[in-house]
mmCIF file of C-alpha atoms and ligand atoms in Angstrom:
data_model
loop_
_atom_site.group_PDB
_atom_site.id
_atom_site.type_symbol
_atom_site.label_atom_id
_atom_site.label_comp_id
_atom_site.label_asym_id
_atom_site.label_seq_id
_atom_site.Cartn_x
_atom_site.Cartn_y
_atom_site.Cartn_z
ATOM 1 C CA UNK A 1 131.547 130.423 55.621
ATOM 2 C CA UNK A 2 132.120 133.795 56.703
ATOM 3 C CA UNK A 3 130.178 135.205 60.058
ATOM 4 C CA UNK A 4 127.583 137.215 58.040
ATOM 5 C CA UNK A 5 126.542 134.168 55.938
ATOM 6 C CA UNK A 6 123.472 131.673 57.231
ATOM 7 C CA UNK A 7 124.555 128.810 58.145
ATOM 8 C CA UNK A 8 123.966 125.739 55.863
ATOM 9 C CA UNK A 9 121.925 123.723 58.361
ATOM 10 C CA UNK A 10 120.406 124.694 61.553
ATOM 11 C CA UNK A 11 120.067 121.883 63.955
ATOM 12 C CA UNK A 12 117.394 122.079 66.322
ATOM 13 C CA UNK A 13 118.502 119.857 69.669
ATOM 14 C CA UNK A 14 115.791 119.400 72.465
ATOM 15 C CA UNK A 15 116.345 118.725 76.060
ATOM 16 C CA UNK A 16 115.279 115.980 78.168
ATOM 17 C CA UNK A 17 113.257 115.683 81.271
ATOM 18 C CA UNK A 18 114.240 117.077 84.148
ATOM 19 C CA UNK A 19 117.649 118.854 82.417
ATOM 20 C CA UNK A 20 117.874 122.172 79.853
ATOM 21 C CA UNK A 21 119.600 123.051 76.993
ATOM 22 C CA UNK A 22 123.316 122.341 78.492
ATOM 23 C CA UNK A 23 123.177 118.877 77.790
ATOM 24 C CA UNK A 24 123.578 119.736 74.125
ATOM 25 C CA UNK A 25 127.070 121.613 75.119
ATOM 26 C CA UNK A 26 128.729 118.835 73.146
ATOM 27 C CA UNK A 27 127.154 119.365 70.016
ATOM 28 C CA UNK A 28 127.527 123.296 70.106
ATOM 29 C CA UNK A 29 131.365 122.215 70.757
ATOM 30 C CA UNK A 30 131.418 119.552 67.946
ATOM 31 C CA UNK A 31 129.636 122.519 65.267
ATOM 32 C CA UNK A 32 132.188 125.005 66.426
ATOM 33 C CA UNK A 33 134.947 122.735 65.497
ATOM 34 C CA UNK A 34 133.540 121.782 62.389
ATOM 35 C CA UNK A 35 132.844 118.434 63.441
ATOM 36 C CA UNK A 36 129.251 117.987 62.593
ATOM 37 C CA UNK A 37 130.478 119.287 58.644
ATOM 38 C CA UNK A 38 130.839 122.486 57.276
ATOM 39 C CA UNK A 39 127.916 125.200 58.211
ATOM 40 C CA UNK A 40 126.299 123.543 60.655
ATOM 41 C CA UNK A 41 125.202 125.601 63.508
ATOM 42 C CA UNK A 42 122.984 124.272 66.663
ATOM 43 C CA UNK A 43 120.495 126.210 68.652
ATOM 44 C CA UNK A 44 119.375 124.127 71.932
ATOM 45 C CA UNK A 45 116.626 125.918 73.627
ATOM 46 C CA UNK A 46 115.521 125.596 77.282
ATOM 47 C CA UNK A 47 112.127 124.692 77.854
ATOM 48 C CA UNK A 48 109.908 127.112 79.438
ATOM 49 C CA UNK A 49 110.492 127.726 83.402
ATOM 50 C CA UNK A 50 114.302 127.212 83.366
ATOM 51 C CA UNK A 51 117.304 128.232 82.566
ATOM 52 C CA UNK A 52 117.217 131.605 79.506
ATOM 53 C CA UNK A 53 114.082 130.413 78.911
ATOM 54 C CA UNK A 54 111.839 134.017 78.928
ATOM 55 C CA UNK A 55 108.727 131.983 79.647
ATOM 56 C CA UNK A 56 107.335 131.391 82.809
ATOM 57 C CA UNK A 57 106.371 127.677 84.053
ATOM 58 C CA UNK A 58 102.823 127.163 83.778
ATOM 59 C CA UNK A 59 100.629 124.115 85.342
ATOM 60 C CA UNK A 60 101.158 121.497 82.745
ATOM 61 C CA UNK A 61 103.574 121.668 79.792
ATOM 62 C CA UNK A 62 101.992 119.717 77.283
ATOM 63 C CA UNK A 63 104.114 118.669 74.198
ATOM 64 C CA UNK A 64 102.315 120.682 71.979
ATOM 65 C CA UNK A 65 103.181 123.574 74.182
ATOM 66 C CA UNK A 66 106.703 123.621 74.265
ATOM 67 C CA UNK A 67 106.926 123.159 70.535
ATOM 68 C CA UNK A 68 104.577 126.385 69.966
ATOM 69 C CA UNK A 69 107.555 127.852 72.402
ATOM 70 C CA UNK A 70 110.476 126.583 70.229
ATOM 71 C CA UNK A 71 109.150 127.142 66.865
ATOM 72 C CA UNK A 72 108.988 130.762 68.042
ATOM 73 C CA UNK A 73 113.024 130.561 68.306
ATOM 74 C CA UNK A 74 113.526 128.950 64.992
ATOM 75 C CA UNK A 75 115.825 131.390 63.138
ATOM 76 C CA UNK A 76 113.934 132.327 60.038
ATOM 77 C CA UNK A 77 114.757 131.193 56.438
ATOM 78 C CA UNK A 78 117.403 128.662 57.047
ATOM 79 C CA UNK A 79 116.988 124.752 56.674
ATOM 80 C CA UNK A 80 116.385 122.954 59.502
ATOM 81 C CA UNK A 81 117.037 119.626 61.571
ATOM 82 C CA UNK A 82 115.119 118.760 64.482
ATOM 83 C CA UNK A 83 116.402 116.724 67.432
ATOM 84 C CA UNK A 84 115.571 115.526 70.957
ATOM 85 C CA UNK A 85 116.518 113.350 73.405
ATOM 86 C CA UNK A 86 113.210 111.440 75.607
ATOM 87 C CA UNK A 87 110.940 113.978 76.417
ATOM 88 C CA UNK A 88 112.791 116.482 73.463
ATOM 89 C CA UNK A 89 112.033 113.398 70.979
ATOM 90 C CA UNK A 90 108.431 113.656 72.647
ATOM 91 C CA UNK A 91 108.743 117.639 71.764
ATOM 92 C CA UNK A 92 110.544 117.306 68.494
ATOM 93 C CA UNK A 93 107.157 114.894 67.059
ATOM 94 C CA UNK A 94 104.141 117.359 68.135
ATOM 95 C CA UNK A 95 106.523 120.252 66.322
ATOM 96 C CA UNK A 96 106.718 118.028 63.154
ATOM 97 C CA UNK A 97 102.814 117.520 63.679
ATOM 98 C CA UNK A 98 102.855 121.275 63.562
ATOM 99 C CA UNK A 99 104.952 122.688 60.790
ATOM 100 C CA UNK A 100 102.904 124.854 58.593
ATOM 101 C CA UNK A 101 103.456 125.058 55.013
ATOM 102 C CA UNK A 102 106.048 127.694 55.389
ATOM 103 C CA UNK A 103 108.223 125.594 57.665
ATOM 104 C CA UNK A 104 107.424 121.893 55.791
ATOM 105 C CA UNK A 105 110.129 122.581 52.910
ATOM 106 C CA UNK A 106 112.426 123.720 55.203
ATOM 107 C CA UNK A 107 112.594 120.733 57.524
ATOM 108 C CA UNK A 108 115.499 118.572 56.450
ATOM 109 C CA UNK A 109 115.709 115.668 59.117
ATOM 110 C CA UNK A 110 114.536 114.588 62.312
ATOM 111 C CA UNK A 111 116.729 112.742 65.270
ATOM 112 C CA UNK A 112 115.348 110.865 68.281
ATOM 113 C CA UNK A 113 117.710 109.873 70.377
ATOM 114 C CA UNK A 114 116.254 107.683 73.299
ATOM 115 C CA UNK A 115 112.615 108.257 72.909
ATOM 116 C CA UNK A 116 109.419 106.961 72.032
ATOM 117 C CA UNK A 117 106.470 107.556 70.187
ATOM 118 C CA UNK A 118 103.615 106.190 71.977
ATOM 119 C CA UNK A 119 101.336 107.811 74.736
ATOM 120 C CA UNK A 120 101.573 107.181 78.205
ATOM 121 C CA UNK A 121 98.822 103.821 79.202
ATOM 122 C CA UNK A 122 96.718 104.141 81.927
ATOM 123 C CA UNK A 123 99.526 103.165 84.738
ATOM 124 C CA UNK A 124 102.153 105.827 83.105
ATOM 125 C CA UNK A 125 100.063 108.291 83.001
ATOM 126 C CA UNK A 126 99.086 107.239 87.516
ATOM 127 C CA UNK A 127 103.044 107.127 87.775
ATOM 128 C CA UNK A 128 103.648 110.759 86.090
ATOM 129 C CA UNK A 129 100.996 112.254 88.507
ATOM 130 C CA UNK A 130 102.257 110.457 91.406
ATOM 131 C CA UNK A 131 105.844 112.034 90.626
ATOM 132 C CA UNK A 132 104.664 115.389 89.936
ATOM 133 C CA UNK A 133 102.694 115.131 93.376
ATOM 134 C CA UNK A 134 106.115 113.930 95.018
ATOM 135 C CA UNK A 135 108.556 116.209 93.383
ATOM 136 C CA UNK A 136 106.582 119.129 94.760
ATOM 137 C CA UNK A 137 106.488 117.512 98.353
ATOM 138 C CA UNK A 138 110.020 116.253 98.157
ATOM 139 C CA UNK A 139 112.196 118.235 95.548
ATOM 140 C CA UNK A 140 114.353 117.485 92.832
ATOM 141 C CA UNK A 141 116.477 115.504 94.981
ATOM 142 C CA UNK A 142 114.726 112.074 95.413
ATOM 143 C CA UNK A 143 114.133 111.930 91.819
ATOM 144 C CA UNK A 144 117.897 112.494 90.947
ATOM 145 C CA UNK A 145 118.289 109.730 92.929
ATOM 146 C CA UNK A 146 116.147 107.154 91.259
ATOM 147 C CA UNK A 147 116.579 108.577 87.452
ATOM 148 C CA UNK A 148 120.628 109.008 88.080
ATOM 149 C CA UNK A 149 121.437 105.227 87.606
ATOM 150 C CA UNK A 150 118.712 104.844 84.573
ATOM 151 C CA UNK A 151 120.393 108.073 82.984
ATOM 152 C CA UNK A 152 124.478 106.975 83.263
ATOM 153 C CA UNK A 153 125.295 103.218 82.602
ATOM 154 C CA UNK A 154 128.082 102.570 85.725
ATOM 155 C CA UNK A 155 130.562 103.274 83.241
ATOM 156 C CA UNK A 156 129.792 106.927 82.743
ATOM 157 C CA UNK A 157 129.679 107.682 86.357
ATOM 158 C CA UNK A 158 131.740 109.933 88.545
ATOM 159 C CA UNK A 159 132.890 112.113 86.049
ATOM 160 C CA UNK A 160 132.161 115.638 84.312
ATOM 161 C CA UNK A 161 129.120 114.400 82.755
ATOM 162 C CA UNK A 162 127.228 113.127 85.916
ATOM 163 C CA UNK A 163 128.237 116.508 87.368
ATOM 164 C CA UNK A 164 126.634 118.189 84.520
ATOM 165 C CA UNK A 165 123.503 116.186 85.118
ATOM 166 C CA UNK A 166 123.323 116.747 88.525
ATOM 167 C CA UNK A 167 123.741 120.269 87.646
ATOM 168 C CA UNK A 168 120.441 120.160 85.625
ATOM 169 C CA UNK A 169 118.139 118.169 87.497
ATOM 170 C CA UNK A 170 118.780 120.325 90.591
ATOM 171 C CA UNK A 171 118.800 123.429 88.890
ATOM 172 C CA UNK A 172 114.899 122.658 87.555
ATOM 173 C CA UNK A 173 112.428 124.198 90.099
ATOM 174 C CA UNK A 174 110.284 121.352 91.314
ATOM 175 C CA UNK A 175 107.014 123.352 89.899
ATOM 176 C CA UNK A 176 108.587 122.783 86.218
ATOM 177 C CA UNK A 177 109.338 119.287 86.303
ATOM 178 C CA UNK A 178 105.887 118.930 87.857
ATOM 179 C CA UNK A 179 104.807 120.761 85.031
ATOM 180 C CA UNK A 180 106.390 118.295 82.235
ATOM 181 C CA UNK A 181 105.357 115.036 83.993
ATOM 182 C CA UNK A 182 101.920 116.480 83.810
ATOM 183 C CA UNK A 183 102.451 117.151 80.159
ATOM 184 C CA UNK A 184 104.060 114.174 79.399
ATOM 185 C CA UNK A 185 101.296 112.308 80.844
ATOM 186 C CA UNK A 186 98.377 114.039 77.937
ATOM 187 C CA UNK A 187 100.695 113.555 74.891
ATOM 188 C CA UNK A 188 99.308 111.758 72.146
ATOM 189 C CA UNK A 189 100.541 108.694 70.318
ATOM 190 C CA UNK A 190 102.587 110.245 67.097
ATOM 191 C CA UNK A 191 103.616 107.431 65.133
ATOM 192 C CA UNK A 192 101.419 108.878 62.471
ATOM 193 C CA UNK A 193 104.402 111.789 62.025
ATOM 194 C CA UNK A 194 106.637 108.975 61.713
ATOM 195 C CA UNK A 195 104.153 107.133 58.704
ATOM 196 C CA UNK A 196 103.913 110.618 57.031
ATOM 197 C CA UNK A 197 107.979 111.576 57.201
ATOM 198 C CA UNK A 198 109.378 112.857 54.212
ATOM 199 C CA UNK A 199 112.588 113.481 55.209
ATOM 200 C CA UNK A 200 115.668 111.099 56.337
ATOM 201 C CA UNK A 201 115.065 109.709 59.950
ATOM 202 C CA UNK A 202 118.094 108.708 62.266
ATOM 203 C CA UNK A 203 116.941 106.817 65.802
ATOM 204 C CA UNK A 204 120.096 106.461 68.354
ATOM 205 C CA UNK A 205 119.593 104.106 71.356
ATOM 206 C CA UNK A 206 121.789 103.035 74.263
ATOM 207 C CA UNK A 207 121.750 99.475 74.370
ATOM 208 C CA UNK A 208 120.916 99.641 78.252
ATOM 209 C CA UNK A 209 118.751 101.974 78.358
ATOM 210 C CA UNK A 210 115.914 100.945 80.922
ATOM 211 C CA UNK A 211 113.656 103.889 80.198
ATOM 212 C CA UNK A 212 113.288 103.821 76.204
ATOM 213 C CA UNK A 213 114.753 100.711 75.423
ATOM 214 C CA UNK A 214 115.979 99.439 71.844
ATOM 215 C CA UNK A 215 113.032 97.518 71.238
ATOM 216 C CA UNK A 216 110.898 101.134 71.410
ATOM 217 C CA UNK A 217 114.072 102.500 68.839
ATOM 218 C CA UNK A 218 113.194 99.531 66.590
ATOM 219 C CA UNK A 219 109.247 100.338 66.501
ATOM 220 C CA UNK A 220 109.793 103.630 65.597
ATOM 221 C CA UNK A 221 112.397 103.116 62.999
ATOM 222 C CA UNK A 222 110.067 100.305 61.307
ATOM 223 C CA UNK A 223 107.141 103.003 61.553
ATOM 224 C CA UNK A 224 108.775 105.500 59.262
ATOM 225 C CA UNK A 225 109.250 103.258 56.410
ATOM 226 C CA UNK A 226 107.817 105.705 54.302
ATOM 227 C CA UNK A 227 111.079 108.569 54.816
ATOM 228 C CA UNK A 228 113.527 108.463 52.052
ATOM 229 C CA UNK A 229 116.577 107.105 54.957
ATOM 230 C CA UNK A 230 116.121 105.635 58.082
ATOM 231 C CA UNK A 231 118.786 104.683 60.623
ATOM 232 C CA UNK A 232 118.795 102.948 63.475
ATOM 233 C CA UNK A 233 122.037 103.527 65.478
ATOM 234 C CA UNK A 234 122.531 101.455 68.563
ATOM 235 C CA UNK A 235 124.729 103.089 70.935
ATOM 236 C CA UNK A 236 126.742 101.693 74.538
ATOM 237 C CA UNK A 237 125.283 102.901 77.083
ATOM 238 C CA UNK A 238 122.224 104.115 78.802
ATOM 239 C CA UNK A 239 119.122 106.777 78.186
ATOM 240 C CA UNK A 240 121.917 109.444 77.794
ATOM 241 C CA UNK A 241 123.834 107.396 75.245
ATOM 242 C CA UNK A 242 124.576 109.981 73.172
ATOM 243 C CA UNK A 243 126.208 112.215 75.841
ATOM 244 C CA UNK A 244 127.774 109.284 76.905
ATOM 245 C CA UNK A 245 129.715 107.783 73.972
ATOM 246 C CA UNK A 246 130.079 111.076 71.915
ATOM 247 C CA UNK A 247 133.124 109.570 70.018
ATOM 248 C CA UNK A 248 130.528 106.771 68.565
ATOM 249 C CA UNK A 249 127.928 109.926 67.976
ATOM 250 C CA UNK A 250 128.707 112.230 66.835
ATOM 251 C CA UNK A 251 130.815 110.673 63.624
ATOM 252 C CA UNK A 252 127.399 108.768 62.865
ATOM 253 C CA UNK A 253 125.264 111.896 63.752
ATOM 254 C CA UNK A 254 127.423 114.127 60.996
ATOM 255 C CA UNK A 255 127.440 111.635 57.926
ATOM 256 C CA UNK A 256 123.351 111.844 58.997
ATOM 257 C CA UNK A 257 123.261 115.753 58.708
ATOM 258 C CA UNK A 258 125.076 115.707 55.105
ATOM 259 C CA UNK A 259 122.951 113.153 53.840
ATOM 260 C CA UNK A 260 120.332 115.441 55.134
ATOM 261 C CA UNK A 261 121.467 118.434 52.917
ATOM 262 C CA UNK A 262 121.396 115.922 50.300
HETATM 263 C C1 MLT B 4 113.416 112.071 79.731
HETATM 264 O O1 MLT B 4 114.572 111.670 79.799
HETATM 265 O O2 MLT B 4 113.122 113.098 79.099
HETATM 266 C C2 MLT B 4 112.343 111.273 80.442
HETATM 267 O O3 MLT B 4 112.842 110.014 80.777
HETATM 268 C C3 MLT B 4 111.111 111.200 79.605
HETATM 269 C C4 MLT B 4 109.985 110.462 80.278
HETATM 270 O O4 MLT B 4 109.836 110.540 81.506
HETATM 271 O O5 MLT B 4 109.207 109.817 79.560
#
């Protein structure tokens, strides 16, 4: 492929919750080196209120919101996979529940790495506003506390990678991540995008991940039975397995994006 040609697939990777669009360094790395197969270029937008983002924070970012802001980014013409990690999987569904006819052909595959598909229940949705109410009292700082240990398996600690997270999370004003627990807390149940997929479907999982655990994987890889592949890929470590154990996925994620170009 020469520099003036499209690329062959654009994948579409979505942050998590509290972090941006550097978390997906690895897989701009792994495109660049032709790891993920020929063609393959990523784009891995930050949310709005951080990092290039253009758009201000606002009072709640609901799901539906941040994928009106990324489909806006979406390179036109070129065939596209969609991926996200927790509250990106969350993002990456209400897009899917969005794509117009003009998009809908173009959609190739869809991701979820350590996420879920159901709505917050009653006590969630009491926790996310009691965080939100604490993050702006307290700062970023308490919560990198408590979410540092579900994010990083022991094993993954003290390295470049929990830098890089810590990075993130403190980099996030407290307003924004007040903003996404908020939005997190109204988003719908979307397992009907997940009955209606038409495309191949690839779920990765830590196997300790306390926040979206395998069992949540498993439901939402049984709920697209109706997709022409579905994979469940179990992973070491915790809710950033993929980050975490790159050299297990990234292999798995690229045999994924061919059979997604069919
Ligand atoms: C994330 O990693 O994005 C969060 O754990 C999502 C959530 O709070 O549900």
């Amino acid at each position: 492929m020469t520099s003036s040609e499209p690329p062959a697939l654009r994948l579409l990777a979505l942050h998590a919750f509290p972090l941006d669009g550097r978390m997906w360094g690895l897989l701009k790395a792994a495109a660049a080196s032709g790891q993920l197969g020929e063609g393959v270029a990523v784009t891995a937008p930050d949310f709005r209120g951080r990092g290039a983002s253009k758009r201000a924070a606002g009072p709640v970012h609901a799901m539906s919101l941040l994928a009106k802001d990324v489909l806006e980014e979406l390179p036109d013409g070129e065939p596209f996979v969609v991926m996200g990690l927790s509250m990106g999987g969350y993002v990456a569904l209400e897009l899917l529940a969005r794509l117009g006819p003009g998009l809908r052909p173009r959609l190739k595959g869809l991701v979820l790495c350590d996420s879920r598909a159901n709505a917050d229940d009653d006590a969630g949705k009491a926790r996310r506003a009691e965080s939100a109410a604490a993050i702006e009292a307290d700062g970023m700082e308490p919560l990198l506390a408590k979410m540092l240990p579900q994010f990083l398996a022991p094993e993954s600690r003290g390295g470049a990678l929990e830098q890089l997270v810590r990075t993130m999370f403190l980099a996030t004003a407290p307003a924004t991540a007040a903003a996404d627990q908020r939005g997190m807390a109204e988003r719908p149940d979307r397992f009907d995008v997940l009955g209606a997929l038409t495309v191949p479907f690839l779920a990765a999982v830590g196997d300790d991940d306390p926040l979206t655990p395998p069992s949540v994987s498993e439901q939402m890889a049984d709920a697209a039975g109706n997709a022409p592949f579905v994979q469940l890929l179990t992973l070491p470590g915790a809710h950033l397995a993929p980050l975490e154990h790159p050299e297990e996925f990234l292999p798995k994620l690229r045999l994924f994006l061919d059979r997604c170009r069919g």
